[in-house]
Amino acid sequence: METVSHEHQHRKQSVTSTSIDGLHEVAVVVENSRSGKTIYELRTLLFDPPAYSTSSSSNERKDSGKKRERNKQ
């Protein structure tokens, strides 16, 4: 969790992985520095697609193209 402080408030931020590959939960909380009370809270999901090997995806595209050519005959 990252914390950023200002004179009267501070912000906490965290990014947590979920059980779905590439999906993360993002939480931002702004609190009053003196009282510790939450002023604002944001929770959202962020999807960052996992990187796949380009060689395997290009091979899949070649195979699917071959199937289409056979179906045309």
Short mmCIF file of N, CA and C in Angstrom, two decimals:
data_model
loop_
_atom_site.label_atom_id
_atom_site.label_comp_id
_atom_site.label_asym_id
_atom_site.label_seq_id
_atom_site.Cartn_x
_atom_site.Cartn_y
_atom_site.Cartn_z
N MET A 1 0.84 -1.17 0.00
CA MET A 1 0.00 0.00 0.00
C MET A 1 0.89 1.23 0.00
N GLU A 2 0.62 2.15 -0.89
CA GLU A 2 1.36 3.40 -1.00
C GLU A 2 0.60 4.48 -0.24
N THR A 3 1.33 5.31 0.52
CA THR A 3 0.70 6.40 1.27
C THR A 3 1.34 7.72 0.87
N VAL A 4 0.51 8.72 0.57
CA VAL A 4 0.98 10.06 0.24
C VAL A 4 0.33 11.02 1.22
N SER A 5 1.15 11.89 1.86
CA SER A 5 0.61 12.81 2.88
C SER A 5 0.66 14.26 2.41
N HIS A 6 -0.35 15.01 2.79
CA HIS A 6 -0.40 16.45 2.62
C HIS A 6 -0.65 17.03 4.00
N GLU A 7 -0.76 18.34 4.10
CA GLU A 7 -0.90 18.98 5.41
C GLU A 7 -2.11 18.48 6.19
N HIS A 8 -3.28 18.38 5.55
CA HIS A 8 -4.51 18.03 6.28
C HIS A 8 -5.10 16.68 5.88
N GLN A 9 -4.48 16.03 4.92
CA GLN A 9 -5.03 14.74 4.49
C GLN A 9 -3.91 13.85 3.97
N HIS A 10 -4.17 12.57 3.94
CA HIS A 10 -3.22 11.65 3.31
C HIS A 10 -3.99 10.60 2.52
N ARG A 11 -3.30 10.04 1.54
CA ARG A 11 -3.92 9.10 0.61
C ARG A 11 -3.22 7.76 0.72
N LYS A 12 -4.01 6.70 0.72
CA LYS A 12 -3.49 5.34 0.69
C LYS A 12 -3.98 4.70 -0.60
N GLN A 13 -3.10 3.98 -1.25
CA GLN A 13 -3.46 3.35 -2.52
C GLN A 13 -2.94 1.92 -2.52
N SER A 14 -3.76 0.99 -3.00
CA SER A 14 -3.31 -0.40 -3.12
C SER A 14 -3.85 -1.01 -4.41
N VAL A 15 -3.07 -1.92 -4.97
CA VAL A 15 -3.46 -2.68 -6.15
C VAL A 15 -3.26 -4.15 -5.80
N THR A 16 -4.34 -4.93 -5.90
CA THR A 16 -4.31 -6.34 -5.51
C THR A 16 -4.76 -7.22 -6.67
N SER A 17 -4.04 -8.30 -6.92
CA SER A 17 -4.44 -9.25 -7.96
C SER A 17 -5.68 -10.01 -7.51
N THR A 18 -6.49 -10.42 -8.48
CA THR A 18 -7.66 -11.24 -8.20
C THR A 18 -7.41 -12.65 -8.73
N SER A 19 -8.39 -13.51 -8.60
CA SER A 19 -8.24 -14.89 -9.08
C SER A 19 -8.28 -14.98 -10.60
N ILE A 20 -8.71 -13.91 -11.27
CA ILE A 20 -8.76 -13.89 -12.74
C ILE A 20 -7.46 -13.27 -13.25
N ASP A 21 -6.78 -13.98 -14.15
CA ASP A 21 -5.50 -13.53 -14.68
C ASP A 21 -5.65 -12.16 -15.35
N GLY A 22 -4.90 -11.18 -14.90
CA GLY A 22 -4.93 -9.84 -15.50
C GLY A 22 -5.90 -8.87 -14.84
N LEU A 23 -6.75 -9.35 -13.93
CA LEU A 23 -7.73 -8.49 -13.27
C LEU A 23 -7.21 -8.11 -11.88
N HIS A 24 -7.24 -6.80 -11.58
CA HIS A 24 -6.71 -6.28 -10.32
C HIS A 24 -7.74 -5.39 -9.65
N GLU A 25 -7.76 -5.42 -8.32
CA GLU A 25 -8.62 -4.50 -7.57
C GLU A 25 -7.76 -3.32 -7.14
N VAL A 26 -8.25 -2.10 -7.42
CA VAL A 26 -7.55 -0.87 -7.06
C VAL A 26 -8.36 -0.16 -5.98
N ALA A 27 -7.71 0.23 -4.89
CA ALA A 27 -8.38 0.95 -3.81
C ALA A 27 -7.59 2.21 -3.48
N VAL A 28 -8.30 3.34 -3.39
CA VAL A 28 -7.70 4.61 -3.00
C VAL A 28 -8.54 5.17 -1.86
N VAL A 29 -7.90 5.49 -0.74
CA VAL A 29 -8.59 6.04 0.43
C VAL A 29 -7.91 7.35 0.81
N VAL A 30 -8.71 8.43 0.93
CA VAL A 30 -8.21 9.72 1.40
C VAL A 30 -8.74 9.92 2.81
N GLU A 31 -7.82 10.17 3.75
CA GLU A 31 -8.19 10.34 5.15
C GLU A 31 -7.76 11.70 5.67
N ASN A 32 -8.49 12.21 6.65
CA ASN A 32 -8.11 13.42 7.36
C ASN A 32 -6.90 13.08 8.23
N SER A 33 -5.82 13.84 8.09
CA SER A 33 -4.58 13.54 8.83
C SER A 33 -4.75 13.67 10.33
N ARG A 34 -5.58 14.58 10.77
CA ARG A 34 -5.74 14.82 12.21
C ARG A 34 -6.67 13.80 12.86
N SER A 35 -7.82 13.56 12.24
CA SER A 35 -8.82 12.68 12.88
C SER A 35 -8.70 11.23 12.44
N GLY A 36 -8.09 10.99 11.27
CA GLY A 36 -8.00 9.63 10.74
C GLY A 36 -9.28 9.17 10.07
N LYS A 37 -10.28 10.06 9.99
CA LYS A 37 -11.55 9.70 9.36
C LYS A 37 -11.41 9.68 7.84
N THR A 38 -12.11 8.75 7.20
CA THR A 38 -12.10 8.65 5.75
C THR A 38 -12.89 9.80 5.15
N ILE A 39 -12.26 10.53 4.23
CA ILE A 39 -12.92 11.61 3.50
C ILE A 39 -13.52 11.06 2.21
N TYR A 40 -12.78 10.18 1.55
CA TYR A 40 -13.18 9.66 0.26
C TYR A 40 -12.58 8.28 0.08
N GLU A 41 -13.34 7.38 -0.54
CA GLU A 41 -12.83 6.04 -0.83
C GLU A 41 -13.29 5.62 -2.21
N LEU A 42 -12.35 5.12 -3.00
CA LEU A 42 -12.66 4.64 -4.35
C LEU A 42 -12.15 3.22 -4.47
N ARG A 43 -13.01 2.33 -4.94
CA ARG A 43 -12.63 0.94 -5.23
C ARG A 43 -13.10 0.64 -6.64
N THR A 44 -12.20 0.09 -7.44
CA THR A 44 -12.56 -0.24 -8.82
C THR A 44 -11.73 -1.43 -9.27
N LEU A 45 -12.06 -1.96 -10.43
CA LEU A 45 -11.31 -3.07 -11.02
C LEU A 45 -10.57 -2.56 -12.25
N LEU A 46 -9.39 -3.09 -12.45
CA LEU A 46 -8.55 -2.72 -13.58
C LEU A 46 -8.15 -4.01 -14.29
N PHE A 47 -8.34 -4.05 -15.61
CA PHE A 47 -7.93 -5.22 -16.37
C PHE A 47 -6.70 -4.87 -17.18
N ASP A 48 -5.63 -5.61 -16.96
CA ASP A 48 -4.38 -5.46 -17.69
C ASP A 48 -4.12 -6.80 -18.35
N PRO A 49 -4.46 -6.94 -19.65
CA PRO A 49 -4.35 -8.25 -20.31
C PRO A 49 -2.96 -8.85 -20.15
N PRO A 50 -2.89 -10.12 -19.83
CA PRO A 50 -1.59 -10.78 -19.70
C PRO A 50 -0.88 -10.82 -21.05
N ALA A 51 0.42 -10.73 -21.04
CA ALA A 51 1.20 -10.78 -22.28
C ALA A 51 1.32 -12.23 -22.72
N TYR A 52 0.96 -12.47 -23.97
CA TYR A 52 1.09 -13.81 -24.54
C TYR A 52 2.20 -13.81 -25.56
N SER A 53 2.80 -14.94 -25.75
CA SER A 53 3.87 -15.08 -26.72
C SER A 53 3.34 -14.79 -28.11
N THR A 54 4.05 -13.97 -28.88
CA THR A 54 3.59 -13.64 -30.23
C THR A 54 3.75 -14.82 -31.17
N SER A 55 4.71 -15.70 -30.90
CA SER A 55 4.91 -16.85 -31.79
C SER A 55 3.74 -17.82 -31.69
N SER A 56 3.19 -18.04 -30.51
CA SER A 56 2.07 -18.97 -30.38
C SER A 56 0.81 -18.38 -30.99
N SER A 57 0.59 -17.07 -30.84
CA SER A 57 -0.62 -16.48 -31.41
C SER A 57 -0.53 -16.41 -32.93
N SER A 58 0.67 -16.20 -33.48
CA SER A 58 0.78 -16.17 -34.93
C SER A 58 0.60 -17.57 -35.51
N ASN A 59 1.05 -18.61 -34.80
CA ASN A 59 0.83 -19.99 -35.25
C ASN A 59 -0.65 -20.32 -35.25
N GLU A 60 -1.38 -19.85 -34.24
CA GLU A 60 -2.82 -20.10 -34.18
C GLU A 60 -3.52 -19.44 -35.36
N ARG A 61 -3.07 -18.23 -35.71
CA ARG A 61 -3.69 -17.52 -36.84
C ARG A 61 -3.42 -18.27 -38.14
N LYS A 62 -2.20 -18.81 -38.29
CA LYS A 62 -1.87 -19.56 -39.50
C LYS A 62 -2.75 -20.81 -39.60
N ASP A 63 -2.92 -21.52 -38.47
CA ASP A 63 -3.74 -22.73 -38.46
C ASP A 63 -5.18 -22.41 -38.80
N SER A 64 -5.73 -21.33 -38.26
CA SER A 64 -7.13 -21.00 -38.54
C SER A 64 -7.29 -20.61 -40.01
N GLY A 65 -6.27 -20.00 -40.60
CA GLY A 65 -6.32 -19.66 -42.02
C GLY A 65 -6.33 -20.91 -42.89
N LYS A 66 -5.57 -21.92 -42.50
CA LYS A 66 -5.54 -23.18 -43.24
C LYS A 66 -6.90 -23.86 -43.19
N LYS A 67 -7.56 -23.81 -42.04
CA LYS A 67 -8.88 -24.43 -41.91
C LYS A 67 -9.88 -23.75 -42.83
N ARG A 68 -9.80 -22.42 -42.93
CA ARG A 68 -10.73 -21.69 -43.80
C ARG A 68 -10.50 -22.05 -45.27
N GLU A 69 -9.21 -22.20 -45.65
CA GLU A 69 -8.91 -22.55 -47.03
C GLU A 69 -9.47 -23.92 -47.37
N ARG A 70 -9.36 -24.89 -46.47
CA ARG A 70 -9.88 -26.23 -46.70
C ARG A 70 -11.40 -26.21 -46.82
N ASN A 71 -12.06 -25.39 -46.02
CA ASN A 71 -13.51 -25.33 -46.06
C ASN A 71 -14.03 -24.74 -47.36
N LYS A 72 -13.26 -23.91 -48.03
CA LYS A 72 -13.70 -23.29 -49.28
C LYS A 72 -13.73 -24.29 -50.42
N GLN A 73 -12.90 -25.33 -50.38
CA GLN A 73 -12.80 -26.29 -51.49
C GLN A 73 -13.98 -27.20 -51.60
#
